[in-house]
Amino acid sequence: MNTIDHHWQRFTLKQKLSRYAVYLVLVIAFVQSIQSVEVIPEFLLDAPEQMADMFTRMWPIDFAYYPVAVHDAMIETLNIATLGTLITLIFAIPLALMNASNIVNSAWCHWISRFFLVSSRSVNSLVWALLFVSIFGPGVIAGVLAIAFRSIGFVGKLLGEAIEEVNMGSIEALKATGASWMSILLKGYWPQVLPAFFSIVLFRWDINVRESAVLGLVGAGGIGVVLDDSMNLFQWDRVAMSLLAIFVIVILAEIVVVNIRKRLL
Amino acid sequence: MAGINTPQNRENPFKQNWFVTATWLLVICYVLYSFNAMGLSWERFNDGLGHASNLLGRMVPPNFSRWSLLMSGLIESLEIAIISSICGIFISLFLGLFAARNMMPSWVSTPVRTLIALCRTFHPVIIAILFVKSVGFGALAGILTLVVASIGFIAKLFAEAIEEISLKQVEAIRATGAGFTSIILFSVMPQVFSRFIGFSTYQLDSNLRNSTMVGIVGAGGLGGTLFSAFQRFDYDFVAAILIVIIALIMFGEFLSNIVRRIFR
């Protein structure tokens, strides 16, 4: 008689062992880090009190400061984010085309484009800003270029993936008519990647609005400069005003992006 | 004769869309206006290119002679990333569960959702500044910052993952008379676990990137070393730090790929 004594197991022994190894490594890393990181316990215990103190100093928000300095800086921040996103496209579109295996079929081109895309993403926007501040001096230009160079990797990677996903049927039809490569790009690829293109650009613009708000801390223009100045002078009510302005603009940007995407897709 | 006749009045498939044309014109006008507002002149750009070549020239042999400083910053960055990822992911587990609308009544999920949205709104650097001002310079501020950033990202995605689960398994477990904890452990978690691992490895990766940056405002890690090297115009040391950061991030990507493959 054939009895059912088969013991069902979800994972093989090797899978189990490797999973436990990951957990073990995590625990060891955590314990090791906790032990060696230099955290002063008094500071940790003191933290809630200090934070409460900071918020009470922030409380009566200095709304009168908005027309004085915050408004212009906010407009500058939006300009940095928008212009940075637009400049990104100049670099990101060629790199995306080079990275898409259905357009360029050469391993060399893939490697070059991937190198640029990865290094653009690896360097944080604040670090890009530091670099451009030492090149162009403090100001909006450094901010715009920092945003642009940081976004190249993101936009280029996602756009390249969108190009790789197009339906090749219409491309082949265009090729069969003897169309030039420019018209193949414009009439074959472009209509198909259009929705993806706009949603990627809008998404990045939304991120850039957040990022451009902090670039001023290293001197690259925008609301961050106002924030930094009032923080150095311990004018916490003005800091609160700047933070509130950033909060509002970030929420507004998100609402705008969500609405445009709804219409687009 | 039945030849190939081309009907002249067929519709052009690529019609001129005036709305789109107008939008592009608007974009061009905006770019011209904002270039004007920035005060970017050709001379300034040219000067900048001169400075850039100067800067690159000074960066080129990267200077690894102060490697002990570099290593201590690197290790601190790593520690900040590990501690904050593990704490952040652990807290997000609960917050994500509380924020899922199909698991919790709305008087629980709405405030938790607001908290998560608040964590996500501000850039980590701004949060880092606030923490530096309240808990002082050093790694603690960096850890707290990245915990907040992790909550904003993982708890949101985790809540969305829980909202997408199939409720049939939940009902099956509930029918056996299981308590709330067992329902979560045996019907909800198995359905979302693999996605949760995906989010967590991504967050570990992004915490690794951000831990090298929060130091710029004094929250510990390699960023502080980088910022002071910039201020001292030690561009060859800056180049060394940037190389180390890129190597660290590549290493992190390699590790998270391994973890993802194990938990697939």
Short mmCIF file of C-alpha atoms in Angstrom, two decimals:
data_model
loop_
_atom_site.label_atom_id
_atom_site.label_comp_id
_atom_site.label_asym_id
_atom_site.label_seq_id
_atom_site.Cartn_x
_atom_site.Cartn_y
_atom_site.Cartn_z
CA MET A 1 0.00 0.00 0.00
CA ASN A 2 1.22 3.42 -0.90
CA THR A 3 0.92 5.67 2.12
CA ILE A 4 1.40 9.39 1.91
CA ASP A 5 4.29 9.99 4.21
CA HIS A 6 5.93 12.61 2.04
CA HIS A 7 7.11 15.52 4.12
CA TRP A 8 6.49 18.72 2.18
CA GLN A 9 9.24 21.31 2.31
CA ARG A 10 9.12 24.73 0.77
CA PHE A 11 12.84 25.29 0.47
CA THR A 12 15.77 23.04 -0.22
CA LEU A 13 18.50 22.70 2.39
CA LYS A 14 20.81 24.94 0.38
CA GLN A 15 18.19 27.67 0.13
CA LYS A 16 17.53 27.45 3.85
CA LEU A 17 21.20 27.61 4.72
CA SER A 18 21.86 30.57 2.47
CA ARG A 19 18.88 32.42 3.94
CA TYR A 20 20.06 31.79 7.48
CA ALA A 21 23.54 32.92 6.40
CA VAL A 22 22.10 36.24 5.25
CA TYR A 23 20.24 36.68 8.55
CA LEU A 24 23.40 35.80 10.47
CA VAL A 25 25.53 38.26 8.51
CA LEU A 26 22.93 40.97 9.09
CA VAL A 27 22.85 40.34 12.83
CA ILE A 28 26.65 40.28 13.08
CA ALA A 29 26.93 43.47 11.04
CA PHE A 30 24.28 45.16 13.19
CA VAL A 31 25.89 44.18 16.49
CA GLN A 32 29.34 45.10 15.25
CA SER A 33 28.11 48.48 14.03
CA ILE A 34 26.23 49.26 17.23
CA GLN A 35 29.35 48.49 19.24
CA SER A 36 31.79 50.49 17.21
CA VAL A 37 29.73 53.48 16.10
CA GLU A 38 30.48 56.53 18.17
CA VAL A 39 27.14 57.47 19.65
CA ILE A 40 27.24 59.42 22.85
CA PRO A 41 24.44 57.96 25.01
CA GLU A 42 23.80 61.24 26.81
CA PHE A 43 22.97 62.84 23.46
CA LEU A 44 20.47 60.10 22.69
CA LEU A 45 18.75 60.46 26.07
CA ASP A 46 18.76 64.22 25.71
CA ALA A 47 17.32 64.16 22.19
CA PRO A 48 13.55 64.44 22.89
CA GLU A 49 14.12 67.41 25.18
CA GLN A 50 16.37 69.15 22.66
CA MET A 51 13.92 68.54 19.86
CA ALA A 52 11.03 69.91 21.87
CA ASP A 53 13.16 72.95 22.60
CA MET A 54 13.88 73.42 18.90
CA PHE A 55 10.23 73.18 17.94
CA THR A 56 9.15 75.67 20.60
CA ARG A 57 11.71 78.12 19.22
CA MET A 58 10.31 77.55 15.76
CA TRP A 59 6.75 78.04 16.79
CA PRO A 60 5.40 81.45 15.98
CA ILE A 61 6.30 81.05 12.31
CA ASP A 62 7.65 84.29 10.88
CA PHE A 63 5.18 84.72 8.01
CA ALA A 64 6.36 88.29 7.47
CA TYR A 65 9.63 86.86 6.18
CA TYR A 66 7.93 85.21 3.21
CA PRO A 67 7.69 88.27 0.90
CA VAL A 68 11.12 89.50 2.01
CA ALA A 69 13.30 86.59 0.94
CA VAL A 70 11.49 83.28 0.78
CA HIS A 71 9.32 84.00 -2.27
CA ASP A 72 12.15 84.84 -4.65
CA ALA A 73 14.21 81.92 -3.38
CA MET A 74 11.27 79.57 -3.91
CA ILE A 75 10.89 80.73 -7.53
CA GLU A 76 14.63 80.23 -7.97
CA THR A 77 14.34 76.71 -6.56
CA LEU A 78 11.58 75.85 -9.03
CA ASN A 79 13.67 77.31 -11.85
CA ILE A 80 16.65 75.18 -10.83
CA ALA A 81 14.52 72.03 -10.76
CA THR A 82 12.82 72.71 -14.11
CA LEU A 83 15.83 73.91 -16.03
CA GLY A 84 17.96 71.12 -14.56
CA THR A 85 15.41 68.55 -15.74
CA LEU A 86 15.35 70.08 -19.23
CA ILE A 87 19.15 70.18 -19.52
CA THR A 88 19.28 66.53 -18.42
CA LEU A 89 17.41 65.61 -21.58
CA ILE A 90 20.22 66.90 -23.80
CA PHE A 91 22.58 64.31 -22.30
CA ALA A 92 20.13 61.61 -21.29
CA ILE A 93 18.42 61.07 -24.66
CA PRO A 94 21.63 60.21 -26.60
CA LEU A 95 22.83 58.02 -23.72
CA ALA A 96 19.46 56.25 -23.58
CA LEU A 97 19.60 55.60 -27.32
CA MET A 98 23.14 54.26 -26.94
CA ASN A 99 22.06 52.07 -24.05
CA ALA A 100 19.08 50.51 -25.84
CA SER A 101 20.16 47.24 -27.41
CA ASN A 102 17.53 47.43 -30.18
CA ILE A 103 18.95 50.70 -31.51
CA VAL A 104 22.70 50.45 -31.09
CA ASN A 105 24.12 46.99 -31.37
CA SER A 106 27.63 47.41 -30.06
CA ALA A 107 29.00 46.26 -26.74
CA TRP A 108 31.38 49.22 -26.67
CA CYS A 109 28.55 51.74 -26.89
CA HIS A 110 26.65 49.92 -24.14
CA TRP A 111 29.66 50.00 -21.86
CA ILE A 112 30.33 53.70 -22.45
CA SER A 113 26.71 54.73 -21.89
CA ARG A 114 26.39 52.51 -18.84
CA PHE A 115 29.55 54.01 -17.36
CA PHE A 116 28.17 57.53 -17.68
CA LEU A 117 24.73 56.56 -16.40
CA VAL A 118 26.09 54.72 -13.35
CA SER A 119 28.56 57.42 -12.39
CA SER A 120 25.88 60.09 -12.72
CA ARG A 121 23.69 58.19 -10.28
CA SER A 122 26.45 57.26 -7.86
CA VAL A 123 27.44 60.84 -7.11
CA ASN A 124 24.88 62.55 -4.95
CA SER A 125 23.33 65.83 -6.09
CA LEU A 126 24.98 67.66 -3.18
CA VAL A 127 28.38 66.36 -4.27
CA TRP A 128 27.67 67.40 -7.86
CA ALA A 129 26.70 70.80 -6.46
CA LEU A 130 29.99 71.04 -4.56
CA LEU A 131 31.89 70.27 -7.76
CA PHE A 132 30.00 72.84 -9.82
CA VAL A 133 30.23 75.47 -7.11
CA SER A 134 34.00 75.16 -7.27
CA ILE A 135 33.84 75.45 -11.07
CA PHE A 136 31.27 78.19 -11.67
CA GLY A 137 31.27 79.82 -8.26
CA PRO A 138 28.26 79.91 -5.93
CA GLY A 139 24.91 80.57 -7.57
CA VAL A 140 22.06 79.19 -9.59
CA ILE A 141 24.21 77.85 -12.43
CA ALA A 142 25.92 75.36 -10.14
CA GLY A 143 22.52 74.24 -8.87
CA VAL A 144 21.07 73.74 -12.34
CA LEU A 145 24.07 71.73 -13.51
CA ALA A 146 24.10 69.65 -10.31
CA ILE A 147 20.44 68.75 -10.80
CA ALA A 148 21.03 68.05 -14.48
CA PHE A 149 24.04 65.79 -13.95
CA ARG A 150 22.40 63.92 -11.11
CA SER A 151 19.29 63.23 -13.21
CA ILE A 152 21.10 61.93 -16.30
CA GLY A 153 21.55 58.46 -14.84
CA PHE A 154 17.95 58.12 -13.73
CA VAL A 155 16.32 59.49 -16.90
CA GLY A 156 18.77 57.74 -19.22
CA LYS A 157 18.35 54.34 -17.59
CA LEU A 158 14.54 54.39 -17.49
CA LEU A 159 14.26 55.89 -20.99
CA GLY A 160 16.64 53.24 -22.35
CA GLU A 161 14.46 50.53 -20.81
CA ALA A 162 11.34 52.12 -22.31
CA ILE A 163 12.98 52.17 -25.75
CA GLU A 164 13.93 48.51 -25.43
CA GLU A 165 10.30 47.61 -24.76
CA VAL A 166 8.83 49.09 -27.95
CA ASN A 167 6.99 46.88 -30.39
CA MET A 168 9.42 46.22 -33.25
CA GLY A 169 6.67 45.56 -35.83
CA SER A 170 6.17 49.17 -36.78
CA ILE A 171 9.93 49.73 -36.81
CA GLU A 172 10.37 46.90 -39.29
CA ALA A 173 7.54 48.27 -41.42
CA LEU A 174 9.29 51.63 -41.52
CA LYS A 175 12.61 50.01 -42.39
CA ALA A 176 10.92 48.11 -45.22
CA THR A 177 9.79 51.39 -46.78
CA GLY A 178 13.43 52.50 -46.82
CA ALA A 179 12.95 55.25 -44.26
CA SER A 180 16.03 57.08 -43.01
CA TRP A 181 17.16 56.41 -39.42
CA MET A 182 15.94 59.86 -38.39
CA SER A 183 12.41 59.15 -39.56
CA ILE A 184 12.54 55.69 -38.00
CA LEU A 185 13.39 57.34 -34.68
CA LEU A 186 10.78 60.08 -35.01
CA LYS A 187 7.89 58.13 -36.54
CA GLY A 188 8.61 54.64 -35.21
CA TYR A 189 10.16 54.86 -31.76
CA TRP A 190 9.05 58.29 -30.55
CA PRO A 191 5.24 57.78 -30.65
CA GLN A 192 5.69 54.54 -28.71
CA VAL A 193 7.95 55.86 -25.96
CA LEU A 194 6.09 59.19 -25.67
CA PRO A 195 3.94 58.31 -22.60
CA ALA A 196 6.90 56.69 -20.83
CA PHE A 197 9.09 59.67 -21.69
CA PHE A 198 6.73 62.21 -20.19
CA SER A 199 6.03 60.18 -17.08
CA ILE A 200 9.78 59.67 -16.47
CA VAL A 201 10.51 63.37 -16.95
CA LEU A 202 7.65 64.42 -14.70
CA PHE A 203 8.66 61.92 -12.03
CA ARG A 204 12.22 63.21 -12.10
CA TRP A 205 11.01 66.81 -11.98
CA ASP A 206 9.08 65.95 -8.82
CA ILE A 207 12.24 64.47 -7.26
CA ASN A 208 14.28 67.45 -8.43
CA VAL A 209 11.97 69.91 -6.70
CA ARG A 210 12.84 68.16 -3.43
CA GLU A 211 16.53 67.99 -4.22
CA SER A 212 16.90 71.58 -5.41
CA ALA A 213 15.57 72.77 -2.06
CA VAL A 214 18.75 71.57 -0.32
CA LEU A 215 21.38 72.57 -2.87
CA GLY A 216 21.64 76.03 -1.33
CA LEU A 217 23.28 74.48 1.74
CA VAL A 218 26.48 74.14 -0.27
CA GLY A 219 25.95 77.47 -2.01
CA ALA A 220 24.17 76.44 -5.20
CA GLY A 221 21.21 78.81 -5.01
CA GLY A 222 17.55 78.44 -4.17
CA ILE A 223 15.67 78.21 -0.89
CA GLY A 224 18.54 76.32 0.74
CA VAL A 225 20.57 79.53 0.91
CA VAL A 226 17.81 81.26 2.88
CA LEU A 227 17.45 78.20 5.11
CA ASP A 228 21.17 78.05 5.76
CA ASP A 229 21.45 81.78 6.50
CA SER A 230 18.59 81.83 8.98
CA MET A 231 19.90 78.67 10.62
CA ASN A 232 23.36 80.16 11.06
CA LEU A 233 21.77 83.19 12.70
CA PHE A 234 19.59 80.95 14.94
CA GLN A 235 16.43 82.62 13.59
CA TRP A 236 14.33 79.52 14.10
CA ASP A 237 11.01 81.19 13.25
CA ARG A 238 12.46 82.00 9.81
CA VAL A 239 13.78 78.44 9.47
CA ALA A 240 10.24 77.26 10.15
CA MET A 241 8.96 79.59 7.43
CA SER A 242 11.44 78.19 4.89
CA LEU A 243 10.59 74.62 5.87
CA LEU A 244 6.88 75.35 5.52
CA ALA A 245 7.48 76.86 2.07
CA ILE A 246 9.43 73.75 0.99
CA PHE A 247 6.69 71.51 2.36
CA VAL A 248 3.98 73.38 0.42
CA ILE A 249 5.94 73.44 -2.83
CA VAL A 250 6.76 69.72 -2.61
CA ILE A 251 3.10 68.85 -2.03
CA LEU A 252 2.02 71.14 -4.90
CA ALA A 253 4.57 69.58 -7.24
CA GLU A 254 3.29 66.13 -6.36
CA ILE A 255 -0.32 67.15 -7.00
CA VAL A 256 0.62 68.69 -10.37
CA VAL A 257 2.54 65.59 -11.43
CA VAL A 258 -0.22 63.21 -10.37
CA ASN A 259 -2.81 65.21 -12.31
CA ILE A 260 -0.74 65.48 -15.50
CA ARG A 261 0.07 61.78 -15.37
CA LYS A 262 -3.61 60.95 -15.03
CA ARG A 263 -4.35 62.89 -18.21
CA LEU A 264 -1.34 61.48 -20.03
CA LEU A 265 -1.82 57.78 -19.37
CA MET B 1 -5.70 49.51 -65.74
CA ALA B 2 -5.49 48.30 -62.20
CA GLY B 3 -2.19 49.74 -61.13
CA ILE B 4 -1.05 51.10 -57.85
CA ASN B 5 -3.15 54.17 -57.34
CA THR B 6 -2.38 56.42 -54.43
CA PRO B 7 -5.50 58.12 -53.06
CA GLN B 8 -4.62 61.74 -52.57
CA ASN B 9 -7.15 62.47 -49.85
CA ARG B 10 -6.03 59.96 -47.24
CA GLU B 11 -5.52 61.13 -43.70
CA ASN B 12 -2.00 62.01 -42.63
CA PRO B 13 -1.13 59.67 -39.74
CA PHE B 14 1.30 62.23 -38.32
CA LYS B 15 -0.99 65.20 -38.03
CA GLN B 16 0.34 68.46 -36.70
CA ASN B 17 -0.90 68.66 -33.11
CA TRP B 18 -1.10 72.37 -32.37
CA PHE B 19 -1.48 71.87 -28.64
CA VAL B 20 1.78 69.94 -28.47
CA THR B 21 3.56 72.50 -30.67
CA ALA B 22 2.37 75.29 -28.43
CA THR B 23 3.63 73.43 -25.37
CA TRP B 24 7.08 72.98 -26.91
CA LEU B 25 7.14 76.69 -27.80
CA LEU B 26 6.26 77.52 -24.20
CA VAL B 27 9.10 75.29 -22.97
CA ILE B 28 11.56 77.05 -25.29
CA CYS B 29 10.36 80.48 -24.11
CA TYR B 30 10.76 79.32 -20.51
CA VAL B 31 14.31 78.12 -21.13
CA LEU B 32 15.26 81.43 -22.76
CA TYR B 33 13.67 83.39 -19.91
CA SER B 34 15.34 81.37 -17.17
CA PHE B 35 18.76 81.49 -18.84
CA ASN B 36 18.29 85.23 -18.87
CA ALA B 37 17.23 85.26 -15.22
CA MET B 38 20.24 83.17 -14.20
CA GLY B 39 22.62 85.67 -15.72
CA LEU B 40 24.58 82.99 -17.53
CA SER B 41 26.82 84.78 -19.98
CA TRP B 42 29.24 83.24 -22.46
CA GLU B 43 32.25 84.64 -20.61
CA ARG B 44 31.12 83.08 -17.38
CA PHE B 45 30.67 79.76 -19.09
CA ASN B 46 34.08 80.07 -20.69
CA ASP B 47 35.67 80.95 -17.35
CA GLY B 48 33.91 77.97 -15.85
CA LEU B 49 35.41 75.66 -18.46
CA GLY B 50 38.85 77.02 -17.55
CA HIS B 51 38.17 76.38 -13.87
CA ALA B 52 36.87 72.92 -14.71
CA SER B 53 40.03 71.91 -16.52
CA ASN B 54 42.05 73.36 -13.65
CA LEU B 55 39.96 71.39 -11.15
CA LEU B 56 40.25 68.17 -13.12
CA GLY B 57 43.99 68.72 -13.45
CA ARG B 58 44.31 69.05 -9.70
CA MET B 59 42.13 66.01 -9.12
CA VAL B 60 43.94 63.71 -11.46
CA PRO B 61 46.42 61.78 -9.44
CA PRO B 62 43.95 60.85 -6.66
CA ASN B 63 45.71 61.20 -3.35
CA PHE B 64 45.28 58.13 -1.17
CA SER B 65 48.01 59.14 1.31
CA ARG B 66 45.50 59.91 4.07
CA TRP B 67 43.91 56.51 3.74
CA SER B 68 43.37 56.04 7.48
CA LEU B 69 41.08 59.10 7.57
CA LEU B 70 39.35 57.80 4.48
CA MET B 71 38.86 54.35 6.00
CA SER B 72 37.46 55.65 9.28
CA GLY B 73 34.95 57.78 7.38
CA LEU B 74 34.05 54.86 5.16
CA ILE B 75 33.52 52.53 8.10
CA GLU B 76 31.37 55.10 9.86
CA SER B 77 29.26 55.51 6.71
CA LEU B 78 28.84 51.74 6.50
CA GLU B 79 27.83 51.51 10.15
CA ILE B 80 25.32 54.33 9.76
CA ALA B 81 23.83 52.61 6.72
CA ILE B 82 23.57 49.19 8.43
CA ILE B 83 22.10 50.41 11.72
CA SER B 84 19.64 52.78 10.09
CA SER B 85 18.51 50.23 7.51
CA ILE B 86 17.87 47.54 10.09
CA CYS B 87 16.09 49.87 12.53
CA GLY B 88 14.18 51.58 9.73
CA ILE B 89 13.06 48.33 8.13
CA PHE B 90 12.01 46.93 11.51
CA ILE B 91 9.90 50.00 12.33
CA SER B 92 8.49 50.06 8.80
CA LEU B 93 7.26 46.48 9.22
CA PHE B 94 4.85 47.65 11.91
CA LEU B 95 4.05 51.03 10.40
CA GLY B 96 3.35 49.47 7.02
CA LEU B 97 0.99 47.00 8.63
CA PHE B 98 -0.80 49.75 10.52
CA ALA B 99 -1.05 51.86 7.38
CA ALA B 100 -2.66 49.11 5.28
CA ARG B 101 -6.31 50.00 4.84
CA ASN B 102 -7.48 46.41 4.48
CA MET B 103 -5.92 45.32 7.79
CA MET B 104 -6.69 48.24 10.05
CA PRO B 105 -9.65 50.50 10.70
CA SER B 106 -9.32 53.94 9.20
CA TRP B 107 -8.75 55.66 12.53
CA VAL B 108 -5.48 53.74 12.76
CA SER B 109 -4.39 53.83 9.14
CA THR B 110 -5.03 57.51 8.40
CA PRO B 111 -2.71 58.98 11.06
CA VAL B 112 -0.03 56.40 10.28
CA ARG B 113 -0.30 57.26 6.58
CA THR B 114 0.10 60.94 7.38
CA LEU B 115 3.19 60.19 9.46
CA ILE B 116 4.70 58.18 6.60
CA ALA B 117 3.93 60.92 4.09
CA LEU B 118 5.55 63.45 6.40
CA CYS B 119 8.72 61.33 6.60
CA ARG B 120 8.86 61.27 2.81
CA THR B 121 8.24 64.94 2.11
CA PHE B 122 11.50 66.44 3.26
CA HIS B 123 14.81 65.68 1.66
CA PRO B 124 17.08 63.62 3.96
CA VAL B 125 19.53 66.52 4.17
CA ILE B 126 16.91 68.80 5.73
CA ILE B 127 15.99 66.10 8.24
CA ALA B 128 19.71 65.62 8.91
CA ILE B 129 20.08 69.33 9.66
CA LEU B 130 17.22 69.21 12.14
CA PHE B 131 18.70 66.15 13.84
CA VAL B 132 22.18 67.65 13.94
CA LYS B 133 20.74 70.71 15.65
CA SER B 134 18.85 68.60 18.17
CA VAL B 135 21.15 65.64 18.93
CA GLY B 136 24.50 67.18 18.03
CA PHE B 137 27.10 66.38 15.41
CA GLY B 138 28.05 62.81 14.67
CA ALA B 139 26.79 59.43 13.61
CA LEU B 140 23.64 59.49 15.77
CA ALA B 141 22.11 62.31 13.70
CA GLY B 142 22.91 60.40 10.52
CA ILE B 143 21.33 57.20 11.83
CA LEU B 144 18.13 58.97 12.91
CA THR B 145 17.91 60.76 9.55
CA LEU B 146 18.22 57.59 7.52
CA VAL B 147 15.74 55.79 9.78
CA VAL B 148 13.22 58.51 8.96
CA ALA B 149 14.05 58.27 5.25
CA SER B 150 13.68 54.47 5.32
CA ILE B 151 10.30 54.72 7.02
CA GLY B 152 9.10 57.16 4.38
CA PHE B 153 10.02 54.78 1.60
CA ILE B 154 9.57 51.21 2.88
CA ALA B 155 6.52 51.68 5.06
CA LYS B 156 4.66 53.23 2.14
CA LEU B 157 5.57 50.48 -0.35
CA PHE B 158 4.99 47.80 2.27
CA ALA B 159 1.51 49.15 3.04
CA GLU B 160 0.71 49.14 -0.67
CA ALA B 161 1.97 45.56 -0.98
CA ILE B 162 -0.25 44.46 1.91
CA GLU B 163 -3.25 46.18 0.35
CA GLU B 164 -2.76 44.13 -2.81
CA ILE B 165 -2.76 40.68 -1.14
CA SER B 166 -5.43 38.08 -1.74
CA LEU B 167 -7.85 38.00 1.19
CA LYS B 168 -8.79 34.37 0.64
CA GLN B 169 -5.79 33.10 2.56
CA VAL B 170 -6.55 35.54 5.36
CA GLU B 171 -10.10 34.19 5.57
CA ALA B 172 -8.84 30.60 5.53
CA ILE B 173 -6.53 31.24 8.48
CA ARG B 174 -9.22 33.24 10.25
CA ALA B 175 -11.65 30.31 9.81
CA THR B 176 -9.32 28.10 11.84
CA GLY B 177 -9.84 30.49 14.74
CA ALA B 178 -6.36 31.92 14.68
CA GLY B 179 -5.54 35.06 16.60
CA PHE B 180 -4.48 38.34 15.05
CA THR B 181 -0.75 37.65 15.29
CA SER B 182 -1.12 34.27 13.61
CA ILE B 183 -3.19 35.81 10.83
CA ILE B 184 -0.42 38.31 10.15
CA LEU B 185 2.37 35.73 10.41
CA PHE B 186 0.82 32.92 8.39
CA SER B 187 -1.44 34.59 5.86
CA VAL B 188 -0.20 38.12 5.26
CA MET B 189 3.58 37.84 5.62
CA PRO B 190 4.11 34.87 3.24
CA GLN B 191 2.31 36.79 0.50
CA VAL B 192 4.37 39.97 0.81
CA PHE B 193 7.69 38.64 2.04
CA SER B 194 9.55 38.47 -1.27
CA ARG B 195 8.49 42.00 -2.22
CA PHE B 196 9.49 43.16 1.24
CA ILE B 197 12.97 41.73 0.73
CA GLY B 198 13.16 43.60 -2.56
CA PHE B 199 12.24 46.90 -0.92
CA SER B 200 14.65 46.27 1.94
CA THR B 201 17.65 45.56 -0.26
CA TYR B 202 16.84 48.64 -2.30
CA GLN B 203 16.66 50.70 0.87
CA LEU B 204 19.95 49.30 2.16
CA ASP B 205 21.46 50.35 -1.14
CA SER B 206 20.00 53.83 -1.02
CA ASN B 207 20.93 54.26 2.66
CA LEU B 208 24.48 53.39 1.67
CA ARG B 209 24.40 56.19 -0.90
CA ASN B 210 22.80 58.66 1.47
CA SER B 211 25.10 57.80 4.38
CA THR B 212 27.98 59.22 2.34
CA MET B 213 26.04 62.46 1.97
CA VAL B 214 24.51 63.31 5.35
CA GLY B 215 28.04 64.09 6.57
CA ILE B 216 27.97 67.31 4.51
CA VAL B 217 25.72 68.85 7.16
CA GLY B 218 27.64 67.21 10.01
CA ALA B 219 25.77 63.95 10.53
CA GLY B 220 28.78 61.64 10.42
CA GLY B 221 30.35 59.47 7.77
CA LEU B 222 32.42 60.03 4.68
CA GLY B 223 30.46 63.14 3.63
CA GLY B 224 32.05 65.23 6.35
CA THR B 225 35.52 64.27 5.16
CA LEU B 226 34.48 65.09 1.60
CA PHE B 227 33.07 68.49 2.52
CA SER B 228 36.13 69.55 4.51
CA ALA B 229 38.41 68.37 1.70
CA PHE B 230 36.41 70.60 -0.66
CA GLN B 231 36.72 73.54 1.67
CA ARG B 232 40.47 73.07 1.94
CA PHE B 233 40.73 72.80 -1.88
CA ASP B 234 42.38 69.37 -1.51
CA TYR B 235 40.98 68.28 -4.85
CA ASP B 236 43.22 65.24 -5.17
CA PHE B 237 41.86 63.95 -1.85
CA VAL B 238 38.33 64.77 -3.09
CA ALA B 239 38.97 62.58 -6.12
CA ALA B 240 40.14 59.75 -3.86
CA ILE B 241 36.99 60.07 -1.72
CA LEU B 242 34.73 60.10 -4.78
CA ILE B 243 36.40 56.96 -6.12
CA VAL B 244 35.90 55.24 -2.76
CA ILE B 245 32.23 56.29 -2.67
CA ILE B 246 31.60 54.94 -6.17
CA ALA B 247 33.37 51.70 -5.26
CA LEU B 248 31.28 51.42 -2.09
CA ILE B 249 28.05 51.88 -4.04
CA MET B 250 29.06 49.31 -6.64
CA PHE B 251 29.89 46.90 -3.81
CA GLY B 252 26.47 47.58 -2.26
CA GLU B 253 24.74 46.86 -5.56
CA PHE B 254 26.69 43.60 -5.86
CA LEU B 255 25.67 42.57 -2.32
CA SER B 256 22.01 43.40 -2.80
CA ASN B 257 21.97 41.39 -6.02
CA ILE B 258 23.27 38.38 -4.09
CA VAL B 259 20.65 38.82 -1.36
CA ARG B 260 17.89 39.20 -3.94
CA ARG B 261 19.00 36.02 -5.69
CA ILE B 262 18.96 34.08 -2.40
CA PHE B 263 15.48 35.21 -1.47
CA ARG B 264 13.97 34.90 -4.93
#
